[in-house]
Short mmCIF file of C-alpha atoms in Angstrom, two decimals:
data_model
loop_
_atom_site.label_atom_id
_atom_site.label_comp_id
_atom_site.label_asym_id
_atom_site.label_seq_id
_atom_site.Cartn_x
_atom_site.Cartn_y
_atom_site.Cartn_z
CA ALA A 116 -74.06 30.21 -79.33
CA VAL A 117 -74.15 29.04 -75.73
CA ALA A 118 -76.66 26.29 -76.48
CA THR A 119 -74.12 24.56 -78.73
CA LEU A 120 -71.56 24.12 -75.97
CA THR A 121 -72.57 20.76 -74.52
CA HIS A 122 -70.16 17.89 -75.11
CA LYS A 123 -68.97 15.19 -72.75
CA THR A 124 -65.42 14.47 -73.88
CA PRO A 125 -62.54 16.85 -73.15
CA SER A 126 -61.76 17.23 -76.86
CA GLY A 127 -65.43 17.88 -77.55
CA ARG A 128 -65.41 20.56 -74.87
CA LEU A 129 -62.46 22.22 -76.57
CA ARG A 130 -64.09 22.22 -80.00
CA ALA A 131 -67.55 23.20 -78.83
CA SER A 132 -66.53 26.09 -76.61
CA GLY A 133 -63.69 27.40 -78.74
CA LEU A 134 -61.55 27.49 -75.59
CA SER A 135 -57.93 26.37 -75.56
CA ARG A 136 -56.71 23.77 -73.09
CA ARG A 137 -55.15 26.53 -70.99
CA GLU A 138 -58.38 28.54 -71.05
CA LEU A 139 -60.28 25.48 -69.82
CA GLN A 140 -57.74 25.18 -66.99
CA VAL A 141 -58.31 28.82 -66.10
CA LEU A 142 -62.08 28.38 -66.33
CA GLU A 143 -61.90 25.41 -63.95
CA LEU A 144 -60.06 27.59 -61.44
CA MET A 145 -62.60 30.38 -61.93
CA VAL A 146 -65.36 27.88 -61.14
CA ARG A 147 -63.48 27.05 -57.92
CA GLY A 148 -63.58 30.75 -57.01
CA LEU A 149 -59.92 31.64 -57.48
CA THR A 150 -58.91 35.23 -58.22
CA ASN A 151 -56.67 36.14 -61.16
CA MET A 152 -53.72 36.37 -58.77
CA GLN A 153 -54.46 32.92 -57.35
CA ILE A 154 -54.90 31.50 -60.85
CA ALA A 155 -51.54 33.01 -61.85
CA GLU A 156 -49.83 31.46 -58.83
CA ARG A 157 -51.46 28.06 -59.38
CA LEU A 158 -50.51 27.93 -63.09
CA THR A 159 -47.14 29.67 -62.66
CA ILE A 160 -48.03 32.49 -65.03
CA SER A 161 -48.10 36.26 -64.55
CA ARG A 162 -51.17 38.02 -63.25
CA ALA A 163 -51.39 39.86 -66.58
CA THR A 164 -51.42 36.55 -68.48
CA ALA A 165 -54.15 35.21 -66.19
CA ASN A 166 -56.15 38.36 -66.90
CA VAL A 167 -55.69 37.88 -70.67
CA HIS A 168 -56.99 34.30 -70.38
CA VAL A 169 -60.00 35.42 -68.34
CA CYS A 170 -60.84 38.18 -70.84
CA SER A 171 -60.51 35.71 -73.71
CA ILE A 172 -62.82 33.25 -71.94
CA LEU A 173 -65.43 35.95 -71.37
CA GLY A 174 -65.33 36.88 -75.05
CA LYS A 175 -65.51 33.32 -76.33
CA LEU A 176 -68.39 32.45 -74.02
CA GLU A 177 -70.11 35.74 -74.89
CA VAL A 178 -70.55 36.83 -71.28
CA HIS A 179 -69.65 40.03 -69.47
CA SER A 180 -68.56 38.74 -66.07
CA ARG A 181 -66.72 35.96 -64.28
CA THR A 182 -70.06 34.94 -62.77
CA GLY A 183 -71.51 34.60 -66.25
CA ALA A 184 -68.55 32.49 -67.38
CA VAL A 185 -68.90 30.22 -64.36
CA ALA A 186 -72.63 29.82 -64.99
CA VAL A 187 -72.04 28.89 -68.65
CA ALA A 188 -69.27 26.47 -67.65
CA LEU A 189 -71.47 24.69 -65.13
CA GLN A 190 -74.63 24.67 -67.26
CA ASN A 191 -72.74 23.25 -70.24
CA ARG A 192 -70.38 20.95 -68.33
CA LEU A 193 -67.29 22.63 -69.77
CA VAL A 194 -65.28 21.79 -66.67
CA GLY A 195 -65.21 18.63 -64.68
#
C-alpha cells in the first residue's frame, strides 16, 4: 500500500494517502518533530484530538510508530 502513495499535487496526496487535510497538517508537524502537545497548541486543538489524528495517520499509513509515519511521509513526499 505504501508504494502507491506518491503524488505531487496536494489533492493527489490526499487521495493517494487516504489522509484528510487536517491529518496532512498533523503529519507535517510530526515531520518537524513536534510532540502531540505542541501539535495541539499549534493547531488550537486538544491534546486528545491531536492524539486521535496521530493514531489515525499511523493506521492509514500502516505503520506502528511516529518514526515510521515520518519515514513514509518523506519517502513518498506526502508533506512539503
